[in-house]
Coordinates of C-alpha atoms and ligand atoms in Angstrom, one line a residue:
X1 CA -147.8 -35.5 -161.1
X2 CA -144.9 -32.9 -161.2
X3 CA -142.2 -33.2 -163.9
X4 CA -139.6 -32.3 -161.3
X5 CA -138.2 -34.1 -157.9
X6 CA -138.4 -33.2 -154.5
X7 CA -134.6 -33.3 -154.5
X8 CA -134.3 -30.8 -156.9
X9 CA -134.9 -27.9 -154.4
X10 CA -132.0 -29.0 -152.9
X11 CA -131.4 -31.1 -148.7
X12 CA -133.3 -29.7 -146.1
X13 CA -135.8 -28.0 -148.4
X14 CA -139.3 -27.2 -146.2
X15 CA -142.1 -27.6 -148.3
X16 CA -145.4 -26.3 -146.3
X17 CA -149.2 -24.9 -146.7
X18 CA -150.4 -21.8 -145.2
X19 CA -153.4 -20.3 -143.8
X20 CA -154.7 -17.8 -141.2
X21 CA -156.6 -17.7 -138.1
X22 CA -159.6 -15.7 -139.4
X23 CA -159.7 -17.1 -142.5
X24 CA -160.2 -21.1 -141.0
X25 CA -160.7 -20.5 -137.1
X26 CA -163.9 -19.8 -136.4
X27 CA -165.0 -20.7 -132.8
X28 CA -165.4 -17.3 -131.8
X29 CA -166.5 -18.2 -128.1
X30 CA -164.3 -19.5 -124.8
X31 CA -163.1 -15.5 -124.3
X32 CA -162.1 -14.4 -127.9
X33 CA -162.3 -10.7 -128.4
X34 CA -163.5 -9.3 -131.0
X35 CA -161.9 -8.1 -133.7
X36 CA -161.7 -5.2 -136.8
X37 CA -162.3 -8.2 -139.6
X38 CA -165.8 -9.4 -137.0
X39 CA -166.8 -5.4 -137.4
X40 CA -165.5 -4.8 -140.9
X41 CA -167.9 -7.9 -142.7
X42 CA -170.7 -6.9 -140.2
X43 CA -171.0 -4.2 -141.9
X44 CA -173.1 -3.9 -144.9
X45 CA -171.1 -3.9 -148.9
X46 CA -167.8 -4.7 -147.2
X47 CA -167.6 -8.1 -148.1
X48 CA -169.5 -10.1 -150.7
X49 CA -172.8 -11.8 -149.9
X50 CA -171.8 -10.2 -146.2
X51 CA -169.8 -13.1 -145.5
X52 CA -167.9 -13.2 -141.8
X53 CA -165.4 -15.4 -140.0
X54 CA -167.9 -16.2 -137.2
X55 CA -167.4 -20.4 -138.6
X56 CA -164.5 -20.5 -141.5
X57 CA -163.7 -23.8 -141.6
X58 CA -163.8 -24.6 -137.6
X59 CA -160.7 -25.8 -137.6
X60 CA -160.8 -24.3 -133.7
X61 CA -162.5 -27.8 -133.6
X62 CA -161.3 -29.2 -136.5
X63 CA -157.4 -29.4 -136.6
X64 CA -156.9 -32.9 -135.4
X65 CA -158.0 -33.9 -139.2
X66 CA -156.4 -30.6 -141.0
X67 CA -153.3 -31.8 -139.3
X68 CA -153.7 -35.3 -140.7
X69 CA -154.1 -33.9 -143.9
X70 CA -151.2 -31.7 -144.0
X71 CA -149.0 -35.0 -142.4
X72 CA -150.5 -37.1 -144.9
X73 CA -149.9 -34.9 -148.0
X74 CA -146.4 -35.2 -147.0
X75 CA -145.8 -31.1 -146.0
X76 CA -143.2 -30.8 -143.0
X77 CA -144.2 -27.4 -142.2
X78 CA -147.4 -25.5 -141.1
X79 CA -147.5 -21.7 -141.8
X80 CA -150.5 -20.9 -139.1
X81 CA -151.5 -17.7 -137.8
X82 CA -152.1 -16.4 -133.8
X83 CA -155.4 -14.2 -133.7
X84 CA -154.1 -11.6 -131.2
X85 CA -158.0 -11.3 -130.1
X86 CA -158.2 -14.7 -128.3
X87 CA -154.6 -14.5 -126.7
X88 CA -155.4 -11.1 -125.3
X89 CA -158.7 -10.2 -126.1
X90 CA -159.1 -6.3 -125.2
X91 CA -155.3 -6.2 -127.5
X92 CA -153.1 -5.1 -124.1
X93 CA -153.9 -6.4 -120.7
X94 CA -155.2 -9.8 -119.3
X95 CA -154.4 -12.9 -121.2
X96 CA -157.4 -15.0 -122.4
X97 CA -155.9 -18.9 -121.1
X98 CA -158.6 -20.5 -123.2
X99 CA -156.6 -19.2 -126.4
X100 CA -153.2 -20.0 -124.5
X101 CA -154.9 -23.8 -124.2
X102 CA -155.7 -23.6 -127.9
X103 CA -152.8 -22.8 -129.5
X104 CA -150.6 -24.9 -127.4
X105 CA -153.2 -27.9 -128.6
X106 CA -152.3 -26.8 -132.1
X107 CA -148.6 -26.3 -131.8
X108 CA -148.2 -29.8 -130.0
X109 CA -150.3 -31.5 -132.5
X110 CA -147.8 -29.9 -135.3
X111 CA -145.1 -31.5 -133.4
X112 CA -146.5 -35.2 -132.2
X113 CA -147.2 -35.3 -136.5
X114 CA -143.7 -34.0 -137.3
X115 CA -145.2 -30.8 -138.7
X116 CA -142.6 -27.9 -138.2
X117 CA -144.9 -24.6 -136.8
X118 CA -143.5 -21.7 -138.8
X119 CA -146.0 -19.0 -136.9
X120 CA -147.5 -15.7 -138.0
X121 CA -147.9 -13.3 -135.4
X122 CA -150.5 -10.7 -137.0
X123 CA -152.8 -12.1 -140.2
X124 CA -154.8 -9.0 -140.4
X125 CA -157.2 -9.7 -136.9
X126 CA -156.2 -6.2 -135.3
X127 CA -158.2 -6.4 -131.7
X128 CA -161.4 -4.0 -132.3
X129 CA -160.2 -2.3 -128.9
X130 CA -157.3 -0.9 -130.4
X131 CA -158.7 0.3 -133.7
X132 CA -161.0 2.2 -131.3
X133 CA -157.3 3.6 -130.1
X134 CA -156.5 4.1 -133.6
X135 CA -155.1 1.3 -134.1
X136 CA -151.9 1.6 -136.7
X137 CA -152.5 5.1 -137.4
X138 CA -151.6 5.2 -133.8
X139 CA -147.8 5.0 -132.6
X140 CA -148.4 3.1 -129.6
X141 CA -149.2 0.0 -131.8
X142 CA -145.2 -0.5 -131.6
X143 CA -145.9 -1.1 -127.9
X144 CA -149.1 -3.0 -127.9
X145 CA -147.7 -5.0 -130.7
X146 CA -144.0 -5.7 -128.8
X147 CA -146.1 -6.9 -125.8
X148 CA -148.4 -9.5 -127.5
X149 CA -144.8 -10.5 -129.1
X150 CA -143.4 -11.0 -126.0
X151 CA -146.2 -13.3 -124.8
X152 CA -145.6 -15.4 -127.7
X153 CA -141.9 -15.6 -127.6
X154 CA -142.6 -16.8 -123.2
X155 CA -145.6 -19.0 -123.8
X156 CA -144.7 -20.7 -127.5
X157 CA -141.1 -19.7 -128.7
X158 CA -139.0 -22.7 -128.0
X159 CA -141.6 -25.0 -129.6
X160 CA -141.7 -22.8 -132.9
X161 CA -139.5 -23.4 -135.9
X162 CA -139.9 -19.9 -137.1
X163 CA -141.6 -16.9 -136.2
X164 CA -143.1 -14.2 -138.6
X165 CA -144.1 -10.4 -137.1
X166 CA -146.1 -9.4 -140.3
X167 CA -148.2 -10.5 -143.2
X168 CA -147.9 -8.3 -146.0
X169 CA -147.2 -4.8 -144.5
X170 CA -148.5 -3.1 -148.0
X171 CA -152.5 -5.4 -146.9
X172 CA -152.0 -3.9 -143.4
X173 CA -151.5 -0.3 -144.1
X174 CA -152.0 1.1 -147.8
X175 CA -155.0 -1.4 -149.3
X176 CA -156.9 -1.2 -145.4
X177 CA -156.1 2.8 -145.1
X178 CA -156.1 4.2 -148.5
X179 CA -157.7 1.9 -150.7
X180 CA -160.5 0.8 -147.9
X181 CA -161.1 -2.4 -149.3
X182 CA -159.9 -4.3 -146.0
X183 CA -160.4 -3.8 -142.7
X184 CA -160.6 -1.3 -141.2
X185 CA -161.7 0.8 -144.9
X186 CA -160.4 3.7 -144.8
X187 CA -159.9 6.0 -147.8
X188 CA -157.6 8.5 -146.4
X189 CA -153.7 9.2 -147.1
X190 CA -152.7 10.5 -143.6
X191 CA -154.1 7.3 -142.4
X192 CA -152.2 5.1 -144.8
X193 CA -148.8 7.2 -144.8
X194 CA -148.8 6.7 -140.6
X195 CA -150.4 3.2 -141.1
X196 CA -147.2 2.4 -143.6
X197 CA -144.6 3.8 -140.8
X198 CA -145.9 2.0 -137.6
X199 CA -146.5 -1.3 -139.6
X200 CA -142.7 -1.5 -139.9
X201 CA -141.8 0.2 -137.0
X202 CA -143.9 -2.5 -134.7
X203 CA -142.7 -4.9 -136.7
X204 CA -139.4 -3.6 -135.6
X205 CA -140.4 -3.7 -131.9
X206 CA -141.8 -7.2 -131.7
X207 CA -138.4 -8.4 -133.7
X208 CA -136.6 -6.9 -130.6
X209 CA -138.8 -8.4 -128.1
X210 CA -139.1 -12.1 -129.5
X211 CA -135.3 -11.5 -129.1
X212 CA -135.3 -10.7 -125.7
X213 CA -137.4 -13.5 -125.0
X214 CA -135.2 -16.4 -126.4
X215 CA -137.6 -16.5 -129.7
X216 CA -135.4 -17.9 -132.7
X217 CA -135.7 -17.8 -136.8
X218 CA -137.1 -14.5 -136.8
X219 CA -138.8 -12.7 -139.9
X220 CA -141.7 -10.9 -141.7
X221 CA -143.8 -11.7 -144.5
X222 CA -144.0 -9.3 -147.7
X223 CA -146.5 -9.4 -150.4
X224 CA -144.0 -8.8 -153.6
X225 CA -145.4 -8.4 -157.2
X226 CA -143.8 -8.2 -160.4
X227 CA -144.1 -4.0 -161.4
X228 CA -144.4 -3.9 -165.4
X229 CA -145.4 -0.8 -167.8
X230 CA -148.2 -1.3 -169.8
X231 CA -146.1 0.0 -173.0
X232 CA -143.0 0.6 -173.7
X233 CA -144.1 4.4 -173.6
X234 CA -141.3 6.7 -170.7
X235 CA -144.7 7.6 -168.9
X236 CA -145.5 4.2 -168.7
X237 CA -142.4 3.1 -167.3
X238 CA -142.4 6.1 -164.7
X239 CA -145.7 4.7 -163.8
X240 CA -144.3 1.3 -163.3
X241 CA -141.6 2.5 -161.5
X242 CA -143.6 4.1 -158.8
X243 CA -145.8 0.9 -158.9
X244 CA -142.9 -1.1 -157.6
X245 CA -141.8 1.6 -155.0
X246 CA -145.2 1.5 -153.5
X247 CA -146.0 -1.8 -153.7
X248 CA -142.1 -3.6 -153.2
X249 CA -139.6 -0.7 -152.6
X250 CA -141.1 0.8 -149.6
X251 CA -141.2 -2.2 -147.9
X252 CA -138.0 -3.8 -148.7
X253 CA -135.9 -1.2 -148.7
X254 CA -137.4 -0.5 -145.2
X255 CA -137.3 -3.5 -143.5
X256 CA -133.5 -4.6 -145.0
X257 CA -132.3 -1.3 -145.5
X258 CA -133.3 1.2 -143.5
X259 CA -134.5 3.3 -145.9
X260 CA -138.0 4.5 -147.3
X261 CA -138.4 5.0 -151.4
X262 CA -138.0 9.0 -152.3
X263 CA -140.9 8.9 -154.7
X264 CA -143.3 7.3 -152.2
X265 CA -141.9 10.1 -149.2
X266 CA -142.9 12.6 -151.7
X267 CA -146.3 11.4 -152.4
X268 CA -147.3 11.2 -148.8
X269 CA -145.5 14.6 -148.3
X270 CA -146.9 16.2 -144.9
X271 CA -149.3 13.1 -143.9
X272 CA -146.3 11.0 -142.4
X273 CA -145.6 10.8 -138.9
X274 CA -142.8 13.6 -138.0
X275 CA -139.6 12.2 -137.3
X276 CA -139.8 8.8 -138.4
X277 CA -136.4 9.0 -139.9
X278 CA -135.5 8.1 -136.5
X279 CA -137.1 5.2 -136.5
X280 CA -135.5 3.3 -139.0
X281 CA -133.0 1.6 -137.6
X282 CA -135.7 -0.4 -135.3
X283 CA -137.6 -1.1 -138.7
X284 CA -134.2 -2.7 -140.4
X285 CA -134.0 -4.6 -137.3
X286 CA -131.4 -8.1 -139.2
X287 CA -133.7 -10.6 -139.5
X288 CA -132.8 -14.5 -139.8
X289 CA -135.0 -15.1 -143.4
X290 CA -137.3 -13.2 -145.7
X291 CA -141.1 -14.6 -146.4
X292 CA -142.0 -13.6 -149.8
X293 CA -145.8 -14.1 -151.0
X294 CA -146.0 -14.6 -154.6
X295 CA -149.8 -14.3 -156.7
X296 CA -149.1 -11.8 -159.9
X297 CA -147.9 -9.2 -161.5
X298 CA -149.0 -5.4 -161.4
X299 CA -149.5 -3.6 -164.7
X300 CA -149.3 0.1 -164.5
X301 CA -150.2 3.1 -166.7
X302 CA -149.9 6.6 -166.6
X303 CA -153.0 9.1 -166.5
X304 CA -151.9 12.2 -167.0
X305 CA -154.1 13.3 -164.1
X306 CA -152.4 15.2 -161.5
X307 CA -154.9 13.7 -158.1
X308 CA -154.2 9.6 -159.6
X309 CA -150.4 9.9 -161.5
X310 CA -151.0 6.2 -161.8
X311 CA -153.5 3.5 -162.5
X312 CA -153.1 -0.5 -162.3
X313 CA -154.9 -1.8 -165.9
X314 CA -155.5 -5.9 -166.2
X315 CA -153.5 -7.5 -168.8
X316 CA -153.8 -10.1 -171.5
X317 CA -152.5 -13.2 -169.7
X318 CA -154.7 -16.3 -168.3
X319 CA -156.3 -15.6 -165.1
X320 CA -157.7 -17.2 -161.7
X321 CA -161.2 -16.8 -160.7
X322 CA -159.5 -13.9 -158.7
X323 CA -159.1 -11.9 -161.9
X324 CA -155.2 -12.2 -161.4
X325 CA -153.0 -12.3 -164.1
X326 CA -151.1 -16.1 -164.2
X327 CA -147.1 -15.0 -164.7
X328 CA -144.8 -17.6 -162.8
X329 CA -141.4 -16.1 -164.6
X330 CA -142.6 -13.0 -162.2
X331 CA -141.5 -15.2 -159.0
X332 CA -138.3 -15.8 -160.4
X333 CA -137.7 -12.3 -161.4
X334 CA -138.5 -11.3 -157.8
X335 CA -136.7 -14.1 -156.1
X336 CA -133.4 -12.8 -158.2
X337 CA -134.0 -9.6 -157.6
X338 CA -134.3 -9.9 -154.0
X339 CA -131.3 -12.1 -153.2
X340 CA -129.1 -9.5 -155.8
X341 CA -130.3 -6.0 -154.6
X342 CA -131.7 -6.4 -151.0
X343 CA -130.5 -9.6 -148.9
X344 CA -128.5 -12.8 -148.7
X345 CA -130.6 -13.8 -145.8
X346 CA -132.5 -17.1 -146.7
X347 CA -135.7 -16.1 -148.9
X348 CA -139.1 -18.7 -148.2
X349 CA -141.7 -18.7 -150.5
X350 CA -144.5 -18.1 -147.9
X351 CA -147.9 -18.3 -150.0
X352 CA -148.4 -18.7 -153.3
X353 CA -151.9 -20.4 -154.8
X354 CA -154.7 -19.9 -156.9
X355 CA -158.5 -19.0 -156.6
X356 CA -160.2 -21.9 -159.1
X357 CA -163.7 -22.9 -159.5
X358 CA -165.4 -25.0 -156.6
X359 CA -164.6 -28.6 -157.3
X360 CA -162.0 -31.2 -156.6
X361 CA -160.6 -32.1 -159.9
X362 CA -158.2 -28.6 -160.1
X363 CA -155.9 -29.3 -163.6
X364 CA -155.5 -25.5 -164.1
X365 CA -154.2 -25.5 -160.1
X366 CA -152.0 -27.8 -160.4
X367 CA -150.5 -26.4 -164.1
X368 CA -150.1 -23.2 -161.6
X369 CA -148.5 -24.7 -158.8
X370 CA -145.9 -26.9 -161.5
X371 CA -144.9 -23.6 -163.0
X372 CA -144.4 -21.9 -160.2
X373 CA -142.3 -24.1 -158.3
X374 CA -140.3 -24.6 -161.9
X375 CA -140.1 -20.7 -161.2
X376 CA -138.6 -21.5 -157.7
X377 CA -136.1 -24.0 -159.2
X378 CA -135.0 -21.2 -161.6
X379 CA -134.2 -18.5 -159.1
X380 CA -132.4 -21.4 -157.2
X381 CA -130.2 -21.9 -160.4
X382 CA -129.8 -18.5 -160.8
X383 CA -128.0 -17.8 -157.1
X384 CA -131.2 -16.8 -154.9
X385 CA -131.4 -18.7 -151.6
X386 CA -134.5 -20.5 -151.6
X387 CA -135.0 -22.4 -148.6
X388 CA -138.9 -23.4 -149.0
X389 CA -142.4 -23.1 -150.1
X390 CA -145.6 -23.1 -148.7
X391 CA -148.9 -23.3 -150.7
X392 CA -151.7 -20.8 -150.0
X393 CA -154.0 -22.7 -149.1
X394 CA -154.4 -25.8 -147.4
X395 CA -158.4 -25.4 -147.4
X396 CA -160.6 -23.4 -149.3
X397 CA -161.4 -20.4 -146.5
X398 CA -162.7 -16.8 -146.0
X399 CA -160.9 -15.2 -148.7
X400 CA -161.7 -11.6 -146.8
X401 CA -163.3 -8.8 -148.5
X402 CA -164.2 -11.5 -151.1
X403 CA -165.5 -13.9 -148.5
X404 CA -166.2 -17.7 -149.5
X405 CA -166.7 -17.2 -153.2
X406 CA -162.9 -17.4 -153.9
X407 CA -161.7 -20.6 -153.6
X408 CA -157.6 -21.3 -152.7
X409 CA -157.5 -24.7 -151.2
X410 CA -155.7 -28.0 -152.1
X411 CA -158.7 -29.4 -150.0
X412 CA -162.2 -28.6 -150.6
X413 CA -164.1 -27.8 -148.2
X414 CA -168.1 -27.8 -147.6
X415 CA -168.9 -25.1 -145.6
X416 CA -172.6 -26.7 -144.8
X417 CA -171.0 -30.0 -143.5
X418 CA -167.4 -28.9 -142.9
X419 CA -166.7 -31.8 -145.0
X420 CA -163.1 -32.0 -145.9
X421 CA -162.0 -33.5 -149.5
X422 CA -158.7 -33.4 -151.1
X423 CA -158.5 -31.9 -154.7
X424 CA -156.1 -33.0 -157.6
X425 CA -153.8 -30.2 -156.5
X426 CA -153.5 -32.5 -152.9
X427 CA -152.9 -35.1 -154.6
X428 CA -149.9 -33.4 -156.8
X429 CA -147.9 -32.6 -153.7
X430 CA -148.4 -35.7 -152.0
X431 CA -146.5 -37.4 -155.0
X432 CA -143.6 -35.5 -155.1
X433 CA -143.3 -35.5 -151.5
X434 CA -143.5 -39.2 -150.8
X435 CA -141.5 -39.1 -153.4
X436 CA -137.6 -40.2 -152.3
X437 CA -139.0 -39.9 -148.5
Ligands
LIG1 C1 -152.8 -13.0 -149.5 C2 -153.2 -13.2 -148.0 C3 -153.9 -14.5 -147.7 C4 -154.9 -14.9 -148.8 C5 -154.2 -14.8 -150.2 C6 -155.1 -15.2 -151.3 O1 -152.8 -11.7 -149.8 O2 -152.1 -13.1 -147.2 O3 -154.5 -14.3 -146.5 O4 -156.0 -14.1 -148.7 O5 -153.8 -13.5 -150.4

C-alpha cells in the first residue's frame, strides 16, 4: 500500500499507464506497413537476442482483457500509441481501413470502460517508406507528418481526451541519428542536427493541423532528466551544463520558447538545416499541456578531449535492471523547474516506471513508484501544476534496442502463453485508487 491518498494530488487528478504500439501490438498482418523498428531488429546486433515486435504482447488481439485490467486497477486514463504504418501503411497516401477499424475498437473500448484515451501520435514506428525518403533528416517529414495528423484529428479527435504529436523528440533524433542505438542507427551529426530541427518543426505542423481539424488538449511528450556534475570541479559543471542543453534545453526551450540552446547550435555548427531560425515560431506552436517522462538522472564529466567535450559516467545510487540510477527528488526538481522557467501550461507526468527482475512479487517497484509520486506531491506543494501520472508500463513489453529482457510492467506478462498476471506494483495502485472512489 501507499502511505499517501488519492486526494492528495488534488480533484480531477488523472492517474493512467502508458504503453506503445510496437512495444505491445503485434499483429503485424490485415494491411500494416512495415516499419524502421521491423527493419532495425531484423537486423543482426541491433537489439538483444535479435528480439522484434512481430508478437509483443498481441494486444491487437488482446485489449479486451488489457482494458479490463487497466479499469479494474482503477486508472481513468490510457496513454496508447497510433502506429502510423497500419493507418497509412506506405507513410503518405491510401489509408489502410483495417487499422482505422482497429483503433476505433480500441478507442471505443477505452470509452464503454470509462477509460479516458490520452493518444500518442508517433512512438518511434517511422513507416520504412519514408526512411527510404530520408525520413527526419528529410524536411518534408513536417508534411508527411501534418497529414497523418490530420487523419487522426477527422477519424478519432472528438473521441480523444488528449492528443500528443511526439514521444521524446531527444529518442527520435539525437540517440536514433547520432548515438545509433535506435532505429534507424545512425552515427552521424548532420543526421542528428537535421533530425533534431524537423522533429520539432513536424511537431509544429501536426499541432497546426490537429487544430484545424477540431482536435482538442493538444501537446508533446519530452523525455527530461535531471543534468548533475560528477564533482564539484568548473569543468565538471560546464560539462553538466551542456548535458542539460542537449538533453532538456534544446527541446524545451524549443518547443515553449522558440528558441534553440547557443551551446548546442554551436556544436552542430554547419550540419543544421539552413534557415531554420525561421522555423521556430511553428515549433513553439502554444500548446494546451506538457508530457514530461521521468526515469533518472544524467551524470556528466568532462574529458578534456577536443572530438567528445563530454561523457555521461554511472553514479553511486541504487539501480533498476536498466542500469539507471534511482533519484525521485530529480522529478521534483524538474517538475519545479519547468513550471518556474518554461511554462504555466498544465505539466502530466507521462511515463515514469522501472525495469525489475521477471516476477510478480515487485517490492523494489513499488518502493519506486511510492517515491516518485511522493516526488509529484512535492513539486505540487512547491507551485508546479501537476495534473496527472501515468505509469510506464502497464505490461511488461519490447523494451526496443533492449528487447524483452527489460521488464517495465505492473502486469507480467508470458510471452509463450500471453498469459497476463498482475504484479505487487498492480496491486499498489489499485489500493489507492479504489481508495475514496
Ligand atoms: C521511454 C520510452 C518507452 C519505454 C521507456 C522505458 O524512453 O518512451 O517507450 O521504452 O522508456
Amino acid at each position: 500500500m501507499f502511505a499517501f491518498d488519492r486526494a492528495d494530488f488534488g480533484p480531477g487528478f488523472t492517474f493512467g499507464v502508458a504503453t506503445a504500439a510496437y512495444q505491445i501490438e503485434g499483429g503485424q498482418r490485415d494491411g500494416r506497413g512495415s516499419s524502421i523498428w521491423d527493419t532495425f531488429s531484423a537486423t543482426a546486433g541491433n537489439v538483444h537476442d535479435g528480439d522484434t515486435g512481430a508478437i509483443a504482447c498481441n494486444h491487437y488481439e488482446l485489449w479486451p482483457q488489457d482494458l479490463d485490467l487497466i479499469r479494474d486497477g482503477g486508472f481513468g486514463a490510457y496513454r496508447f500509441s497510433f502506429a502510423w504504418p497500419r493507418l497509412i501503411p506506405e507513410g503518405t497516401g491510401a489509408v489502410n481501413p483495417a487499422g482505422l477499424d482497429y483503433y476505433d475498437r480500441l478507442i471505443d473500448g477505452m470509452l464503454v470502460r470509462g477509460i479516458k484515451p490520452y493518444a500518442t501520435l508517433y512512438h518511434w514506428d517511422l513507416p520504412s517508406t519514408l526512411q527510404d525518403r530520408g525520413g527526419w533528416m528529410n524536411r518534408d517529414i513536417a508534411g508527411w507528418f501534418a497529414d497523418y495528423a490530420a487523419l487522426i484529428a477527422r477519424k478519432f479527435g472528438d473521441r480523444l481526451a488528449a492528443t500528443a504529436t511526439i514521444n521524446e523528440p531527444w529518442c527520435v533524433a539525437f540517440l536514433s541519428h547520432y548515438l545509433g542505438v535506435h532505429a534507424p542507427g545512425y552515427r552521424d551529426i548532420r543526421a542528428a542536427a537535421r533530425a533534431m530541427h524537423h522533429v520539432l518543426f513536424a511537431h509544429g505542423t501536426a499541432i497546426d493541423a490537429l487544430r484545424a481539424h477540431g482536435a482538442k488538449n493538444l501537446g508533446i511528450v519530452l523525455n527530461l532528466e535531471k543534468s548533475e556534475a560528477f564533482s564539484d570541479s568548473e569543468a565538471d559543471r560546464g560539462a553538466a551544463n551542456f548535458g542539460d542543453a542537449l538533453f532538456n534545453r534544446w527541446y524545451l526551450g524549443g518547443v515553449l520558447k522558440g528558441q534553440y540552446p547557443a551551446e548546442v547550435l554551436q556544436f552542430l555548427g554547419e550540419h543544421m538545416p539552413s534557415g531554420h531560425e525561421k522555423d521556430m515560431e511553428v515549433v513553439s506552436r502554444p500548446l494546451d499541456w506538457l508530457g514530461i517522462n521521468y526515469y533518472t538522472r544524467g551524470l556528466y564529466r568532462a574529458t578534456g578531449k577536443p572530438s567528445q567535450p563530454v561523457e555521461q559516467v554511472k553514479g553511486d545510487l541504487e539501480k533498476t535492471e536498466s542500469g539507471w540510477e534511482i533519484y525521485p527528488q530529480g522529478l521534483t526538481d524538474l517538475l519545479v523547474r519547468v513550471s518556474g522557467e518554461y511554462t504555466k501550461i498544465p505539466l502530466y507526468v507521462t511515463e515514469n516506471g522501472m525495469a525489475e527482475v521477471e516476477g510478480e512479487n515487485d517490492p523494489r517497484r513499488v518502493s519506486y513508484y511510492e517515491d516518485h509520486l511522493k516526488a509529484v506531491l512535492a513539486a505540487q506543494a512547491a507551485g508546479a501544476d501537476v495534473r496527472g501520472y501515468f505509469a510506464w508500463s502497464l505490461l511488461d513489453n519490447y523494451e526496443w534496442a533492449e528487447g524483452y529482457r527489460k521488464r517495465f510492467g505492473l502486469v507480467h506478462v508470458n510471452y509463450a502463453t500471453q498469459e497476463r498476471t498482475p504484479k505487487a506494483s498492480y496491486r499498489a495502485f489499485q489500493g489507492l485508487l479504489h481508495n475514496g472512489r
